[in-house]
Coordinates of C-alpha atoms and ligand atoms in Angstrom, one line a residue:
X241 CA 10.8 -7.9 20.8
X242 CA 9.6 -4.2 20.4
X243 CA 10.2 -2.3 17.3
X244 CA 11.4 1.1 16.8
X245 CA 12.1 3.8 13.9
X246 CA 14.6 5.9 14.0
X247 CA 14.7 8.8 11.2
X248 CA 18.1 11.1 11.9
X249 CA 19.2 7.8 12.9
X250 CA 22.9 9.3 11.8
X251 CA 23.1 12.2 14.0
X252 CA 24.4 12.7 17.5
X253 CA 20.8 11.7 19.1
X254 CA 20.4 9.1 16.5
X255 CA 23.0 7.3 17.4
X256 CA 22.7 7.7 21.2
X257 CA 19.0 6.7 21.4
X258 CA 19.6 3.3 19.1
X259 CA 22.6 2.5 21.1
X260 CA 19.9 2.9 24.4
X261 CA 17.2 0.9 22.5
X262 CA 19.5 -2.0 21.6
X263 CA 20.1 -2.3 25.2
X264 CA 17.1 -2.8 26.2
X265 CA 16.5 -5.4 23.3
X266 CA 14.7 -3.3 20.7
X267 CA 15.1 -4.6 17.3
X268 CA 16.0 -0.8 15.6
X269 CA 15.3 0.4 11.9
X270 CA 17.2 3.7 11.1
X271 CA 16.5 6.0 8.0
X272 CA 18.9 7.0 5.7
X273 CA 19.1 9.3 3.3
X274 CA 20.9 9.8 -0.1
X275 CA 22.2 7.2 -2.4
X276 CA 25.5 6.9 -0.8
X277 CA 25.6 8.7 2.4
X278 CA 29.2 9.2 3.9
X279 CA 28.3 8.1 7.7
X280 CA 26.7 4.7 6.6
X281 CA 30.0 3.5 7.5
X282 CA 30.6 5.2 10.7
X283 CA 26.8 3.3 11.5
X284 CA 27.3 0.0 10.2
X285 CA 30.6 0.0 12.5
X286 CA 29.6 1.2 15.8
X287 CA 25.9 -0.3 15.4
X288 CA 26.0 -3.2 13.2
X289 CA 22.9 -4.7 14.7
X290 CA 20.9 -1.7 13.3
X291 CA 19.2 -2.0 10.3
X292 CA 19.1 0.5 7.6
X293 CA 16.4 1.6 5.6
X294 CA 16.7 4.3 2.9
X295 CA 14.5 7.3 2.5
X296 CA 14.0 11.1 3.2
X297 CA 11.8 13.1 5.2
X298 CA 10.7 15.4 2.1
X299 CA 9.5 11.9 0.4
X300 CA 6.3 10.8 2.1
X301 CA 6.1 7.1 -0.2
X302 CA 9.6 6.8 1.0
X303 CA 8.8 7.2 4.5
X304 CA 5.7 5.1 3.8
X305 CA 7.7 2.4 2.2
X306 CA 10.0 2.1 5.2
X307 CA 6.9 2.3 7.7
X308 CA 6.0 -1.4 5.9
X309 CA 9.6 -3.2 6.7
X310 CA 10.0 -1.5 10.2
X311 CA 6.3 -2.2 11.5
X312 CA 7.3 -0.1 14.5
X313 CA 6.1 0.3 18.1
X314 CA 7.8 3.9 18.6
X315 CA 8.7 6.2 15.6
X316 CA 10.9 8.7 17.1
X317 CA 10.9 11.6 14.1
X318 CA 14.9 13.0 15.0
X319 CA 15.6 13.9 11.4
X320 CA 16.3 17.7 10.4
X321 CA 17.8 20.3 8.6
X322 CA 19.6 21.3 12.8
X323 CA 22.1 24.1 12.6
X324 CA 20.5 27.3 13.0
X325 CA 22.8 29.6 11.3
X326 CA 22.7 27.7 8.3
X327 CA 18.9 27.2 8.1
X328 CA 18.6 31.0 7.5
X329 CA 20.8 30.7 4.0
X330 CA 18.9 27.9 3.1
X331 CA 15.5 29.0 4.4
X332 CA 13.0 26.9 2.0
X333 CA 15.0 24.1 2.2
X334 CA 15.0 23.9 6.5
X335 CA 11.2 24.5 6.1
X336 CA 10.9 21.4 3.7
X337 CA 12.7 18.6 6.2
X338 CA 12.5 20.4 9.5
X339 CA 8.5 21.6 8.9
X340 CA 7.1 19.1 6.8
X341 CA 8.9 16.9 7.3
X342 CA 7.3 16.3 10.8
X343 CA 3.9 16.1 9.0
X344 CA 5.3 13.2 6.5
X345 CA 6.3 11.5 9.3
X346 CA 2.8 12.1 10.8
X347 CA 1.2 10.8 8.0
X348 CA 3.2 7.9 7.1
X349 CA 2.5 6.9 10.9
X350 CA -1.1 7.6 10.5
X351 CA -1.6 6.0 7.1
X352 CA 0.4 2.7 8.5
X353 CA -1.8 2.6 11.4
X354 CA -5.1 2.9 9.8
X355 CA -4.3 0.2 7.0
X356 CA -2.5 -2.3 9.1
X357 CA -4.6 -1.4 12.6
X358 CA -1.1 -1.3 14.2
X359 CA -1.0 0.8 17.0
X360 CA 2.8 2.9 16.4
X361 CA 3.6 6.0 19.3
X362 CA 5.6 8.8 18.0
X363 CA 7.6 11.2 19.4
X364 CA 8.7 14.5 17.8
X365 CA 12.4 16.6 18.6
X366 CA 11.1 19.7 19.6
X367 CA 13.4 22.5 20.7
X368 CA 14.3 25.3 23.1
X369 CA 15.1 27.5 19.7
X370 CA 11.3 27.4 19.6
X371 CA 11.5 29.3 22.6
X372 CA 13.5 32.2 20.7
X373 CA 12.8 35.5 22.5
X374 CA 12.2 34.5 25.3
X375 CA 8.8 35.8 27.3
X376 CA 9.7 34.3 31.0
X377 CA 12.8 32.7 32.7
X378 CA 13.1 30.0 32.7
X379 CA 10.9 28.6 30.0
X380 CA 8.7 26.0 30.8
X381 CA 5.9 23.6 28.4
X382 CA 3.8 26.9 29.0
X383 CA 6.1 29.8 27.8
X384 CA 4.7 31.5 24.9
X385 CA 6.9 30.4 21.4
X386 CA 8.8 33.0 19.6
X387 CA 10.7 31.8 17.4
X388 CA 13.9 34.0 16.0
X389 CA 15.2 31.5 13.0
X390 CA 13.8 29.6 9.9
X391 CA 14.6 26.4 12.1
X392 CA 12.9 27.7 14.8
X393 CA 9.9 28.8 12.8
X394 CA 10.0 25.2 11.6
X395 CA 10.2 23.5 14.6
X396 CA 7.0 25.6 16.1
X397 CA 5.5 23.9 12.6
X398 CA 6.1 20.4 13.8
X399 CA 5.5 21.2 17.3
X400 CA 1.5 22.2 16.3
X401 CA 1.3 19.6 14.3
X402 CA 3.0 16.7 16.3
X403 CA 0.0 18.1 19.3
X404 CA -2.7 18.5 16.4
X405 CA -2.5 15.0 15.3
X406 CA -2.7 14.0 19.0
X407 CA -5.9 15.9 19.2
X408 CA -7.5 15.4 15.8
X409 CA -7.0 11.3 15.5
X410 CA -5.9 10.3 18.8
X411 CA -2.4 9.5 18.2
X412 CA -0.1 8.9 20.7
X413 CA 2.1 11.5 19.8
X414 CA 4.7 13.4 22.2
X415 CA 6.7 16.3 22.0
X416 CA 10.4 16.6 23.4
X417 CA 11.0 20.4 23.6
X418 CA 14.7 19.3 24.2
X419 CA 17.3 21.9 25.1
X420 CA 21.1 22.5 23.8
X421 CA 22.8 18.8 24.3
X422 CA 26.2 18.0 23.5
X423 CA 28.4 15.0 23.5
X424 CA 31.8 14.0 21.8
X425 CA 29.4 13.1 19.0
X426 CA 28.0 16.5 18.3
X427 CA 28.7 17.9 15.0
X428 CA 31.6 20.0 14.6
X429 CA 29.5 23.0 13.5
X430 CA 27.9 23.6 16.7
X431 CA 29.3 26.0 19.2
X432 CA 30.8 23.4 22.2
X433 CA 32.5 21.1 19.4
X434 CA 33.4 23.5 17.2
X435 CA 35.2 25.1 20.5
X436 CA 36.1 21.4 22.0
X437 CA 37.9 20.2 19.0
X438 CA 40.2 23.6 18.5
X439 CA 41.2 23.6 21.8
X440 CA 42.8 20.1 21.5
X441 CA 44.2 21.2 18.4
X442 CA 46.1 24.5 19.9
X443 CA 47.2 22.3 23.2
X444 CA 49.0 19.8 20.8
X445 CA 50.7 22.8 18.4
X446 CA 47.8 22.0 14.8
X447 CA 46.4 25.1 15.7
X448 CA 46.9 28.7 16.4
X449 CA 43.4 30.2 17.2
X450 CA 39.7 30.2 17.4
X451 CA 37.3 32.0 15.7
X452 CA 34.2 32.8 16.7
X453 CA 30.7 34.4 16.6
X454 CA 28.4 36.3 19.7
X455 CA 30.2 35.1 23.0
X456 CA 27.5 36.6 25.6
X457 CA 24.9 33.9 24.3
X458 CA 23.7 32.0 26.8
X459 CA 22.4 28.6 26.8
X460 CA 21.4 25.7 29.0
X461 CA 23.4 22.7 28.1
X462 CA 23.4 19.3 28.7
X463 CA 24.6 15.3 27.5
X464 CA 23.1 13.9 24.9
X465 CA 23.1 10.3 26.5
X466 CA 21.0 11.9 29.4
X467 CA 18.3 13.7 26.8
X468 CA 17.4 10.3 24.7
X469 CA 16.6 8.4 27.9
X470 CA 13.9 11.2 28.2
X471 CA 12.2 10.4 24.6
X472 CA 12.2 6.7 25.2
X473 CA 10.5 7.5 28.7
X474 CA 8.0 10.1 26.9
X475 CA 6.6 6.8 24.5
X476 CA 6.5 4.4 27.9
X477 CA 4.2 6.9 29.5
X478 CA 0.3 5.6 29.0
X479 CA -0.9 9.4 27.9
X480 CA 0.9 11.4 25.2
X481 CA 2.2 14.7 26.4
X482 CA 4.7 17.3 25.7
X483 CA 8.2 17.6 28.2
X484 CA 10.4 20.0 28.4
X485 CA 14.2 18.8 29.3
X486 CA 16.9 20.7 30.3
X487 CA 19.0 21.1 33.2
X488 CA 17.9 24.6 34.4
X489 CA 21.8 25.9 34.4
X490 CA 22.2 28.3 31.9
X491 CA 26.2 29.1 30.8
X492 CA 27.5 31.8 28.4
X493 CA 29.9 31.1 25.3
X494 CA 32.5 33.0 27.2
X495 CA 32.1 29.8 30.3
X496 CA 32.7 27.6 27.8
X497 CA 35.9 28.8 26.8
X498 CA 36.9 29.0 30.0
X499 CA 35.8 25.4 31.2
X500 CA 37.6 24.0 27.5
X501 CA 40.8 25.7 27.7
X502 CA 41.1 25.0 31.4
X503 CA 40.6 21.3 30.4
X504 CA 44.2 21.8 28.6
X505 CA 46.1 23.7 31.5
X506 CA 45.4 27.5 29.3
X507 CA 43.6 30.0 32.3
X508 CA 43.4 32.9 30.1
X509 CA 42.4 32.3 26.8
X510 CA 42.3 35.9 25.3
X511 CA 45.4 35.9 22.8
X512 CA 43.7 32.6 21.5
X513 CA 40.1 33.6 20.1
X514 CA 39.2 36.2 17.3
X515 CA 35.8 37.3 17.0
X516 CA 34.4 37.2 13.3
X517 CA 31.3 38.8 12.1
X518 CA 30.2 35.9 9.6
X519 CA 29.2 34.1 12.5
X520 CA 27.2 36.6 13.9
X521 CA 23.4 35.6 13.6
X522 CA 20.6 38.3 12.0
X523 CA 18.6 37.3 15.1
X524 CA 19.8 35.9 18.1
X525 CA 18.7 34.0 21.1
X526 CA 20.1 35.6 24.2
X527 CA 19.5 33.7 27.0
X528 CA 18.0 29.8 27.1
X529 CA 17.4 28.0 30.7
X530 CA 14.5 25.4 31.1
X531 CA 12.7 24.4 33.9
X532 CA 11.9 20.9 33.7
X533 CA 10.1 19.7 36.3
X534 CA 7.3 18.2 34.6
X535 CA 9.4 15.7 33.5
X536 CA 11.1 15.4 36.5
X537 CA 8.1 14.8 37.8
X538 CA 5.9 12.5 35.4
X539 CA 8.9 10.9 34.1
X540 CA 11.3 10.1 36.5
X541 CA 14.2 12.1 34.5
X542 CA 17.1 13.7 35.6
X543 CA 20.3 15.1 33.6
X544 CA 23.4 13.0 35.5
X545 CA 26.2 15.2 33.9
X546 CA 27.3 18.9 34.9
X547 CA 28.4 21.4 32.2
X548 CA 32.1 21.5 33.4
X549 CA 32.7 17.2 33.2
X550 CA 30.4 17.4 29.7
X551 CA 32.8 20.0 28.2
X552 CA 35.8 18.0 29.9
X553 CA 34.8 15.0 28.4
X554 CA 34.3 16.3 24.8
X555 CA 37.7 18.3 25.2
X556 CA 39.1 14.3 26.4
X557 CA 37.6 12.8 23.2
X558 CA 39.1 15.6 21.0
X559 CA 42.5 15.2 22.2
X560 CA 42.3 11.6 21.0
X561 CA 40.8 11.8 17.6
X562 CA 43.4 14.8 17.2
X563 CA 46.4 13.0 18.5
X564 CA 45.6 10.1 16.3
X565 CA 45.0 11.7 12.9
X566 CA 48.3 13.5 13.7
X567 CA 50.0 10.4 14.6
X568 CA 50.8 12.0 17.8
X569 CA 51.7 9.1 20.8
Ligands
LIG754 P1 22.0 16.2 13.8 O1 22.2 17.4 13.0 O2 23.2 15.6 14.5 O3 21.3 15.1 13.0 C1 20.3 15.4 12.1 C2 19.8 14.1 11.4 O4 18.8 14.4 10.4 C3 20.9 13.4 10.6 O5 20.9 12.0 10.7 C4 20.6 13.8 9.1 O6 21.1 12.9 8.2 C5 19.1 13.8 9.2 N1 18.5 14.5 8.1 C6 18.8 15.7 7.6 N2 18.0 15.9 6.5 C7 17.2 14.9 6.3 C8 16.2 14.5 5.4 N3 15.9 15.4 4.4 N4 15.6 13.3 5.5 C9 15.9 12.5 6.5 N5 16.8 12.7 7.4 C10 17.5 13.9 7.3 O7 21.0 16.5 15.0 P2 20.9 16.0 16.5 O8 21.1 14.6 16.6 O9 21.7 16.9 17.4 O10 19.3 16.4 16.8 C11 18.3 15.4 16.6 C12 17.0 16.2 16.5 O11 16.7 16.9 17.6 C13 16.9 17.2 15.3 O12 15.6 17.2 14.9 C14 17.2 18.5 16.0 O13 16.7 19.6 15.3 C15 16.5 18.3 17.4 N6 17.1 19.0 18.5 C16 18.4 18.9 18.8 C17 18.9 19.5 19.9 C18 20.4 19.4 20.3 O14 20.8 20.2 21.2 N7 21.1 18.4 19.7 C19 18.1 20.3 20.8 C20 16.7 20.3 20.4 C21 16.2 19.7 19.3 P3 22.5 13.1 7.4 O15 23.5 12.5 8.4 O16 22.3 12.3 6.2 O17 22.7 14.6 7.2
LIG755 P1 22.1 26.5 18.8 O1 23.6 25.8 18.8 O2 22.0 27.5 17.7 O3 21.7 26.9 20.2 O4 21.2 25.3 18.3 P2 25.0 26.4 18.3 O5 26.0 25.6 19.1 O6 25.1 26.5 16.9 O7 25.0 27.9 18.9 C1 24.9 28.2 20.3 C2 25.2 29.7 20.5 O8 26.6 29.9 20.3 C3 26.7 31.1 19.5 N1 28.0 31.1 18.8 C4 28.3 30.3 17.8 N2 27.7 29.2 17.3 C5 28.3 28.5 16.4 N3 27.7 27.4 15.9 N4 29.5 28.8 15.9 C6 30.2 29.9 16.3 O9 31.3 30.2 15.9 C7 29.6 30.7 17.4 N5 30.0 31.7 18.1 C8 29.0 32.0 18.9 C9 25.5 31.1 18.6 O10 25.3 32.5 18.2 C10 24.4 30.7 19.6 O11 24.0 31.7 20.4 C11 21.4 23.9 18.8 C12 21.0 23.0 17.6 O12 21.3 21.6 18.0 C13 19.5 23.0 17.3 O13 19.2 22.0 16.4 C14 18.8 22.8 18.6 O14 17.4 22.9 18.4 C15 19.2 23.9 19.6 O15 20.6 23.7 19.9 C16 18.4 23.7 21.0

């Protein structure tokens, strides 16, 4: 039975990739942080057979201390500070767990390895926010990095280092430069939840409006179930490498509001959005689409779901959860 770790084993890809791994017989250790974290619950329900291990990315001895229970195969390093916006209020902070973070991880993989000879492969989340200001179209595992956030800047940290570890000791260490993926079990301060779970709410009468930041972003967005199938696939491979996955459609906020409302029967969706300053960004990315290829290629990966059933479905999903905390049959 192979063994993997899991840090951010409580977010959206956390979950999705341990649910993948159980299938395929894995016996999965998650991290978790904080003394009493409010979505141990959510995680002992939907994947009981997962067992949790406490810790935090900003601890190395904790990370270290895990490492000895787990005795994993593949460490897949998912954990961080994720929500742009708020990593540039919090800028240290998203540094800390998002930067170096990824090097505690590195080291507590490294350290295992060389005192228990273990061989463990580790793959690192990347992102397309790494990608920033974009130098071509699309971007691809050669596009110059430019980074326009804290997070980003952090990620580039952990990107380096993730491929400098692979270089300097010989790790087996990959980098996912994943792009924007969604899923009814995306948090509800990103963009397509955010938007998702308010337009249930105004089709059933909770809610009158949406409020909103920059709507002429564009981003290339995919499902979350199709994007951990591509880390487990990087840690198969026999050579580390770095992949870039996307679905090389790019989509504006603007689409999205029209795809979401649609989803409820509402064709023009003006009277129902307000545009509010405090989520404008101090620098934004414009325009994200990747070209992934290479892992099309090497891998063998290819996103299954298009934006317009992805937003469908989390608008589907919404209406439930909504109609049942209402008590609406
Ligand atoms: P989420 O925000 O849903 O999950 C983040 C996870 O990190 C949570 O489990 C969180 O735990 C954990 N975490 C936060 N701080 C710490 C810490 N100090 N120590 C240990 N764990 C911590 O992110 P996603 O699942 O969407 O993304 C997974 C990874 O992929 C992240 O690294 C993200 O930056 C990256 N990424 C995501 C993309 C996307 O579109 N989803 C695209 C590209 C990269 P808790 O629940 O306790 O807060
Ligand atoms: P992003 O996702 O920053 O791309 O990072 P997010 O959904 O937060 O923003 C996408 C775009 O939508 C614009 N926008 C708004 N965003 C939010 N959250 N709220 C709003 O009200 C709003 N209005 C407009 C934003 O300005 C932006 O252009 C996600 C995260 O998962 C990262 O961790 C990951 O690395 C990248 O995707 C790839």
């Amino acid at each position: 039975m192979k063994r993997a770790f899991i840090t951010g084993i409580t977010g959206q890809d956390g979950l999705y990739l341990a649910e993948l791994l159980l299938s395929k017989g894995y016996k999965v250790f998650g991290l978790m942080r904080g003394q009493n974290n409010p979505k141990r619950e959510l995680l002992e329900r939907e994947l009981p057979d997962v067992e949790i291990l406490t810790g935090d990315l900003t601890d190395l001895s904790s990370l270290m201390r895990a490492m000895s229970v787990a005795k994993p195969d593949e460490f897949y390093n998912l954990g961080a500070i994720s929500f742009v916006a708020y990593s540039w209020e919090n800028a240290h902070l998203t540094s800390e767990v998002t930067g170096m973070g990824v090097l505690n991880a590195l080291e507590a993989v490294r350290l295992h390895m060389a005192a228990t000879g273990q061989q463990v492969r580790f793959y690192q989340a990347s992102s397309s926010e790494m990608f920033g200001k974009v130098q071509t179209v699309p971007q691809d595992e050669d596009t110059l990095l430019w980074p326009r956030s804290p997070y980003g800047v952090a990620k580039v940290y952990g990107h380096y280092m993730t491929i400098n570890y692979r270089e300097s000791y010989g790790m087996h260490a990959s980098s996912g430069v994943l792009f924007n993926h969604e899923s009814p079990r995306r948090g509800p301060e990103f963009v397509t939840r955010k938007v998702s779970r308010a337009v249930a709410r105004i089709s059933l009468g909770l809610q009158d409006k949406i409020t909103l930041g920059n709507l002429d972003a564009q981003r290339d967005w995919g499902f979350a179930g199709d994007y951990v199938e591509a880390m487990w696939l990087m840690l198969q491979q026999d050579e580390p490498d770095d992949y870039v996955i996307s679905t090389g459609e790019t989509q504006s906020i603007r689409v999205l509001l029209d795809h979401a409302f649609a989803a409820v029967g509402i064709h023009d969706w003006s009277s129902y959005v307000e545009l509010d300053e405090r989520f404008m960004r101090p620098a934004e990315v414009d325009l994200l689409v990747g070209n992934s290829a290479k892992a099309q290629a090497k891998l063998g990966w290819k996103p299954t779901v298009k934006f317009p059933e992805l937003i469908a479905m989390m608008v589907e999903a919404d209406l439930v959860e909504q109609k049942e905390l209402a008590g609406i049959k």
